[in-house]
Amino acid sequence: MSAASFDGLVAIAFWTSIVLLACAAGLMGYALVLHRRTAAVRERREDVLEAWRAIFRRALAGEDAAPPPLADTDAFPVLAAWNAIND
């Protein structure tokens, strides 16, 4: 194996490791952003559920309360909370 072809293999290995390192850093960044986004969504959903649970408790006690706005994505968890309170 000549020195020139060995230098080519070293260059290929070096640049391959740089590309893989960049891909790994990008993947870690994406995972971090995705984790923070899902944590924010989970926290917002818990706030919505707590507000609706309070309304459900007041409704079961016979009090009248105005419901807060409900997003389409929160409809199923709110129904599940209603079923859990009624059980």
CSV table of N, CA, C and O in Angstrom, one decimal:
chain,number,residue,atom,x,y,z
A,1,MET,N,0.9,-1.2,0.0
A,1,MET,CA,0.0,0.0,0.0
A,1,MET,C,0.9,1.2,0.0
A,1,MET,O,1.8,1.4,0.8
A,2,SER,N,0.6,2.1,-0.9
A,2,SER,CA,1.5,3.3,-1.0
A,2,SER,C,1.1,4.3,0.0
A,2,SER,O,0.0,4.3,0.6
A,3,ALA,N,1.9,5.3,0.2
A,3,ALA,CA,1.7,6.3,1.2
A,3,ALA,C,0.5,7.2,0.8
A,3,ALA,O,-0.3,7.7,1.7
A,4,ALA,N,0.3,7.4,-0.5
A,4,ALA,CA,-0.8,8.3,-1.0
A,4,ALA,C,-2.1,7.6,-0.7
A,4,ALA,O,-3.1,8.3,-0.3
A,5,SER,N,-2.2,6.3,-1.0
A,5,SER,CA,-3.5,5.7,-0.8
A,5,SER,C,-3.8,5.5,0.7
A,5,SER,O,-4.9,5.6,1.2
A,6,PHE,N,-2.7,5.4,1.6
A,6,PHE,CA,-2.9,5.4,3.0
A,6,PHE,C,-3.4,6.7,3.5
A,6,PHE,O,-4.3,6.8,4.4
A,7,ASP,N,-2.9,7.8,3.0
A,7,ASP,CA,-3.3,9.2,3.3
A,7,ASP,C,-4.8,9.4,2.9
A,7,ASP,O,-5.5,10.0,3.6
A,8,GLY,N,-5.2,8.8,1.8
A,8,GLY,CA,-6.6,8.9,1.4
A,8,GLY,C,-7.5,8.1,2.3
A,8,GLY,O,-8.6,8.6,2.7
A,9,LEU,N,-7.1,7.0,2.8
A,9,LEU,CA,-7.9,6.2,3.8
A,9,LEU,C,-8.0,7.0,5.1
A,9,LEU,O,-9.0,7.0,5.7
A,10,VAL,N,-6.9,7.6,5.5
A,10,VAL,CA,-6.9,8.4,6.8
A,10,VAL,C,-7.9,9.6,6.6
A,10,VAL,O,-8.7,9.9,7.5
A,11,ALA,N,-7.8,10.2,5.5
A,11,ALA,CA,-8.7,11.4,5.2
A,11,ALA,C,-10.2,10.9,5.2
A,11,ALA,O,-11.1,11.6,5.8
A,12,ILE,N,-10.4,9.8,4.6
A,12,ILE,CA,-11.8,9.3,4.5
A,12,ILE,C,-12.3,8.9,5.9
A,12,ILE,O,-13.4,9.3,6.3
A,13,ALA,N,-11.4,8.3,6.7
A,13,ALA,CA,-11.8,7.9,8.1
A,13,ALA,C,-12.0,9.2,8.9
A,13,ALA,O,-13.0,9.3,9.7
A,14,PHE,N,-11.2,10.2,8.7
A,14,PHE,CA,-11.3,11.4,9.5
A,14,PHE,C,-12.6,12.1,9.1
A,14,PHE,O,-13.4,12.5,10.0
A,15,TRP,N,-12.9,12.3,7.9
A,15,TRP,CA,-14.1,13.1,7.5
A,15,TRP,C,-15.4,12.3,7.8
A,15,TRP,O,-16.4,12.8,8.1
A,16,THR,N,-15.3,10.9,7.8
A,16,THR,CA,-16.4,10.1,8.1
A,16,THR,C,-16.7,10.3,9.6
A,16,THR,O,-17.9,10.4,10.0
A,17,SER,N,-15.7,10.3,10.4
A,17,SER,CA,-15.9,10.6,11.9
A,17,SER,C,-16.5,11.9,12.1
A,17,SER,O,-17.3,12.1,13.0
A,18,ILE,N,-16.0,12.9,11.4
A,18,ILE,CA,-16.6,14.3,11.6
A,18,ILE,C,-18.1,14.3,11.2
A,18,ILE,O,-18.9,14.9,11.9
A,19,VAL,N,-18.4,13.7,10.1
A,19,VAL,CA,-19.8,13.6,9.7
A,19,VAL,C,-20.7,12.9,10.7
A,19,VAL,O,-21.8,13.3,11.1
A,20,LEU,N,-20.2,11.7,11.2
A,20,LEU,CA,-20.9,11.0,12.2
A,20,LEU,C,-21.0,11.8,13.5
A,20,LEU,O,-22.1,11.7,14.2
A,21,LEU,N,-20.0,12.5,13.9
A,21,LEU,CA,-20.1,13.3,15.1
A,21,LEU,C,-21.1,14.4,14.9
A,21,LEU,O,-21.9,14.7,15.8
A,22,ALA,N,-21.2,15.1,13.7
A,22,ALA,CA,-22.2,16.1,13.5
A,22,ALA,C,-23.6,15.5,13.5
A,22,ALA,O,-24.5,16.1,14.0
A,23,CYS,N,-23.8,14.3,12.9
A,23,CYS,CA,-25.1,13.6,13.0
A,23,CYS,C,-25.5,13.3,14.4
A,23,CYS,O,-26.6,13.5,14.8
A,24,ALA,N,-24.5,12.8,15.2
A,24,ALA,CA,-24.8,12.5,16.6
A,24,ALA,C,-25.2,13.8,17.4
A,24,ALA,O,-26.2,13.8,18.2
A,25,ALA,N,-24.5,14.9,17.1
A,25,ALA,CA,-24.9,16.1,17.8
A,25,ALA,C,-26.2,16.6,17.4
A,25,ALA,O,-27.0,17.1,18.2
A,26,GLY,N,-26.5,16.5,16.1
A,26,GLY,CA,-27.8,16.9,15.6
A,26,GLY,C,-28.9,16.0,16.2
A,26,GLY,O,-30.0,16.5,16.6
A,27,LEU,N,-28.7,14.8,16.3
A,27,LEU,CA,-29.7,13.9,16.9
A,27,LEU,C,-29.9,14.2,18.4
A,27,LEU,O,-31.1,14.1,18.9
A,28,MET,N,-28.8,14.5,19.1
A,28,MET,CA,-29.0,14.8,20.5
A,28,MET,C,-29.7,16.1,20.7
A,28,MET,O,-30.6,16.3,21.6
A,29,GLY,N,-29.5,17.1,19.8
A,29,GLY,CA,-30.2,18.4,19.9
A,29,GLY,C,-31.7,18.2,19.6
A,29,GLY,O,-32.5,18.7,20.2
A,30,TYR,N,-32.0,17.3,18.6
A,30,TYR,CA,-33.4,17.0,18.3
A,30,TYR,C,-34.1,16.3,19.4
A,30,TYR,O,-35.2,16.7,19.7
A,31,ALA,N,-33.4,15.4,20.0
A,31,ALA,CA,-34.0,14.7,21.2
A,31,ALA,C,-34.2,15.7,22.3
A,31,ALA,O,-35.3,15.6,23.0
A,32,LEU,N,-33.3,16.6,22.6
A,32,LEU,CA,-33.5,17.6,23.6
A,32,LEU,C,-34.7,18.5,23.3
A,32,LEU,O,-35.5,18.8,24.2
A,33,VAL,N,-34.8,19.0,22.1
A,33,VAL,CA,-35.9,19.8,21.7
A,33,VAL,C,-37.2,19.1,21.8
A,33,VAL,O,-38.2,19.6,22.4
A,34,LEU,N,-37.3,17.8,21.4
A,34,LEU,CA,-38.5,17.0,21.5
A,34,LEU,C,-38.9,16.8,22.9
A,34,LEU,O,-40.0,16.8,23.3
A,35,HIS,N,-37.9,16.5,23.8
A,35,HIS,CA,-38.2,16.3,25.2
A,35,HIS,C,-38.8,17.5,25.8
A,35,HIS,O,-39.8,17.4,26.6
A,36,ARG,N,-38.2,18.7,25.6
A,36,ARG,CA,-38.7,19.9,26.1
A,36,ARG,C,-40.1,20.2,25.6
A,36,ARG,O,-40.9,20.7,26.4
A,37,ARG,N,-40.3,20.0,24.3
A,37,ARG,CA,-41.7,20.2,23.8
A,37,ARG,C,-42.7,19.3,24.4
A,37,ARG,O,-43.8,19.8,24.8
A,38,THR,N,-42.4,18.0,24.5
A,38,THR,CA,-43.4,17.1,25.1
A,38,THR,C,-43.6,17.4,26.6
A,38,THR,O,-44.7,17.3,27.1
A,39,ALA,N,-42.5,17.9,27.3
A,39,ALA,CA,-42.7,18.3,28.7
A,39,ALA,C,-43.6,19.5,28.8
A,39,ALA,O,-44.5,19.6,29.7
A,40,ALA,N,-43.5,20.5,27.9
A,40,ALA,CA,-44.3,21.6,27.9
A,40,ALA,C,-45.8,21.3,27.6
A,40,ALA,O,-46.7,21.8,28.2
A,41,VAL,N,-46.0,20.4,26.7
A,41,VAL,CA,-47.3,19.9,26.3
A,41,VAL,C,-47.9,19.2,27.5
A,41,VAL,O,-49.1,19.4,27.8
A,42,ARG,N,-47.2,18.3,28.1
A,42,ARG,CA,-47.7,17.6,29.3
A,42,ARG,C,-48.0,18.5,30.4
A,42,ARG,O,-49.1,18.3,31.1
A,43,GLU,N,-47.2,19.5,30.7
A,43,GLU,CA,-47.5,20.5,31.7
A,43,GLU,C,-48.8,21.3,31.4
A,43,GLU,O,-49.6,21.5,32.3
A,44,ARG,N,-48.9,21.7,30.2
A,44,ARG,CA,-50.1,22.4,29.8
A,44,ARG,C,-51.4,21.6,29.9
A,44,ARG,O,-52.4,22.0,30.4
A,45,ARG,N,-51.3,20.3,29.5
A,45,ARG,CA,-52.4,19.4,29.6
A,45,ARG,C,-52.8,19.1,31.0
A,45,ARG,O,-54.0,19.0,31.4
A,46,GLU,N,-51.8,19.0,31.9
A,46,GLU,CA,-52.1,18.8,33.3
A,46,GLU,C,-52.9,20.1,33.9
A,46,GLU,O,-53.8,19.9,34.7
A,47,ASP,N,-52.5,21.2,33.5
A,47,ASP,CA,-53.2,22.5,33.9
A,47,ASP,C,-54.6,22.5,33.4
A,47,ASP,O,-55.5,22.8,34.2
A,48,VAL,N,-54.8,22.1,32.2
A,48,VAL,CA,-56.2,22.0,31.6
A,48,VAL,C,-57.0,21.0,32.4
A,48,VAL,O,-58.1,21.2,32.7
A,49,LEU,N,-56.4,19.8,32.6
A,49,LEU,CA,-57.1,18.7,33.3
A,49,LEU,C,-57.5,19.2,34.7
A,49,LEU,O,-58.6,18.9,35.2
A,50,GLU,N,-56.6,19.9,35.4
A,50,GLU,CA,-56.9,20.3,36.8
A,50,GLU,C,-58.0,21.3,36.8
A,50,GLU,O,-58.9,21.3,37.6
A,51,ALA,N,-58.0,22.2,35.8
A,51,ALA,CA,-59.1,23.2,35.7
A,51,ALA,C,-60.5,22.5,35.4
A,51,ALA,O,-61.5,22.8,36.0
A,52,TRP,N,-60.5,21.5,34.6
A,52,TRP,CA,-61.7,20.7,34.3
A,52,TRP,C,-62.1,19.9,35.4
A,52,TRP,O,-63.3,19.7,35.7
A,53,ARG,N,-61.2,19.3,36.1
A,53,ARG,CA,-61.5,18.5,37.3
A,53,ARG,C,-62.3,19.3,38.3
A,53,ARG,O,-63.2,18.9,39.0
A,54,ALA,N,-61.8,20.6,38.5
A,54,ALA,CA,-62.5,21.4,39.5
A,54,ALA,C,-63.9,21.7,39.0
A,54,ALA,O,-64.8,21.7,39.8
A,55,ILE,N,-64.1,21.9,37.7
A,55,ILE,CA,-65.4,22.2,37.2
A,55,ILE,C,-66.3,20.9,37.4
A,55,ILE,O,-67.5,21.0,37.7
A,56,PHE,N,-65.8,19.7,37.1
A,56,PHE,CA,-66.5,18.5,37.3
A,56,PHE,C,-66.9,18.3,38.7
A,56,PHE,O,-68.1,17.9,39.0
A,57,ARG,N,-66.0,18.6,39.6
A,57,ARG,CA,-66.4,18.5,41.1
A,57,ARG,C,-67.5,19.4,41.4
A,57,ARG,O,-68.4,19.1,42.2
A,58,ARG,N,-67.4,20.7,40.9
A,58,ARG,CA,-68.5,21.6,41.2
A,58,ARG,C,-69.8,21.2,40.6
A,58,ARG,O,-70.9,21.4,41.2
A,59,ALA,N,-69.7,20.6,39.4
A,59,ALA,CA,-71.0,20.1,38.7
A,59,ALA,C,-71.6,19.0,39.5
A,59,ALA,O,-72.8,18.9,39.6
A,60,LEU,N,-70.8,18.1,40.0
A,60,LEU,CA,-71.3,17.0,40.8
A,60,LEU,C,-71.9,17.5,42.1
A,60,LEU,O,-72.8,16.8,42.7
A,61,ALA,N,-71.4,18.6,42.6
A,61,ALA,CA,-71.9,19.2,43.9
A,61,ALA,C,-73.2,20.0,43.6
A,61,ALA,O,-73.8,20.5,44.5
A,62,GLY,N,-73.5,20.2,42.3
A,62,GLY,CA,-74.7,21.0,42.0
A,62,GLY,C,-74.4,22.4,41.7
A,62,GLY,O,-75.4,23.2,41.5
A,63,GLU,N,-73.2,22.9,41.7
A,63,GLU,CA,-72.9,24.3,41.4
A,63,GLU,C,-72.8,24.5,39.9
A,63,GLU,O,-72.5,23.6,39.2
A,64,ASP,N,-73.0,25.7,39.5
A,64,ASP,CA,-72.9,26.0,38.1
A,64,ASP,C,-71.5,26.7,37.9
A,64,ASP,O,-71.2,27.7,38.6
A,65,ALA,N,-70.8,26.3,36.9
A,65,ALA,CA,-69.5,26.9,36.6
A,65,ALA,C,-69.3,27.0,35.1
A,65,ALA,O,-69.7,26.1,34.4
A,66,ALA,N,-68.7,28.1,34.7
A,66,ALA,CA,-68.4,28.2,33.2
A,66,ALA,C,-67.1,27.4,32.9
A,66,ALA,O,-66.1,27.5,33.6
A,67,PRO,N,-67.2,26.6,31.9
A,67,PRO,CA,-66.1,25.8,31.5
A,67,PRO,C,-65.0,26.7,30.8
A,67,PRO,O,-65.3,27.6,30.0
A,68,PRO,N,-63.7,26.3,31.0
A,68,PRO,CA,-62.7,27.0,30.3
A,68,PRO,C,-62.6,26.5,28.8
A,68,PRO,O,-63.2,25.5,28.5
A,69,PRO,N,-61.9,27.2,27.9
A,69,PRO,CA,-61.8,26.7,26.6
A,69,PRO,C,-61.1,25.4,26.5
A,69,PRO,O,-60.3,25.1,27.3
A,70,LEU,N,-61.5,24.6,25.5
A,70,LEU,CA,-61.0,23.3,25.4
A,70,LEU,C,-60.5,23.1,24.0
A,70,LEU,O,-61.2,23.2,23.0
A,71,ALA,N,-59.2,22.7,23.9
A,71,ALA,CA,-58.6,22.4,22.5
A,71,ALA,C,-59.0,21.0,22.1
A,71,ALA,O,-59.4,20.2,22.9
A,72,ASP,N,-59.0,20.8,20.8
A,72,ASP,CA,-59.4,19.5,20.2
A,72,ASP,C,-58.5,18.4,20.8
A,72,ASP,O,-58.9,17.3,21.0
A,73,THR,N,-57.2,18.7,21.0
A,73,THR,CA,-56.3,17.7,21.5
A,73,THR,C,-56.5,17.3,22.9
A,73,THR,O,-56.0,16.3,23.4
A,74,ASP,N,-57.2,18.2,23.7
A,74,ASP,CA,-57.4,17.9,25.1
A,74,ASP,C,-58.8,17.2,25.4
A,74,ASP,O,-59.1,16.9,26.5
A,75,ALA,N,-59.6,17.0,24.3
A,75,ALA,CA,-60.9,16.5,24.5
A,75,ALA,C,-60.9,15.1,25.2
A,75,ALA,O,-61.6,14.8,26.1
A,76,PHE,N,-60.1,14.2,24.6
A,76,PHE,CA,-60.0,12.8,25.2
A,76,PHE,C,-59.5,12.8,26.6
A,76,PHE,O,-60.2,12.1,27.4
A,77,PRO,N,-58.5,13.5,27.0
A,77,PRO,CA,-58.1,13.4,28.4
A,77,PRO,C,-59.1,14.0,29.3
A,77,PRO,O,-59.3,13.5,30.5
A,78,VAL,N,-59.8,15.0,28.9
A,78,VAL,CA,-60.9,15.6,29.7
A,78,VAL,C,-62.0,14.6,29.9
A,78,VAL,O,-62.6,14.4,31.0
A,79,LEU,N,-62.4,13.9,28.8
A,79,LEU,CA,-63.4,12.8,29.0
A,79,LEU,C,-63.0,11.7,29.9
A,79,LEU,O,-63.8,11.2,30.7
A,80,ALA,N,-61.7,11.4,29.8
A,80,ALA,CA,-61.2,10.4,30.7
A,80,ALA,C,-61.2,10.8,32.2
A,80,ALA,O,-61.5,10.1,33.1
A,81,ALA,N,-60.9,12.1,32.4
A,81,ALA,CA,-61.0,12.7,33.7
A,81,ALA,C,-62.5,12.6,34.2
A,81,ALA,O,-62.7,12.3,35.4
A,82,TRP,N,-63.4,12.9,33.4
A,82,TRP,CA,-64.8,12.9,33.7
A,82,TRP,C,-65.2,11.5,34.1
A,82,TRP,O,-65.9,11.3,35.1
A,83,ASN,N,-64.8,10.5,33.4
A,83,ASN,CA,-65.1,9.1,33.7
A,83,ASN,C,-64.4,8.7,35.0
A,83,ASN,O,-65.0,7.9,35.8
A,84,ALA,N,-63.2,9.2,35.3
A,84,ALA,CA,-62.5,8.8,36.5
A,84,ALA,C,-63.3,9.4,37.7
A,84,ALA,O,-63.3,8.8,38.8
A,85,ILE,N,-63.8,10.6,37.6
A,85,ILE,CA,-64.5,11.2,38.7
A,85,ILE,C,-65.8,10.6,38.9
A,85,ILE,O,-66.3,10.4,40.1
A,86,ASN,N,-66.5,10.1,37.9
A,86,ASN,CA,-67.8,9.5,38.0
A,86,ASN,C,-67.7,8.1,38.5
A,86,ASN,O,-68.7,7.5,39.0
A,87,ASP,N,-66.6,7.4,38.5
A,87,ASP,CA,-66.5,6.0,39.0
A,87,ASP,C,-66.5,6.0,40.4
A,87,ASP,O,-66.3,6.7,41.2
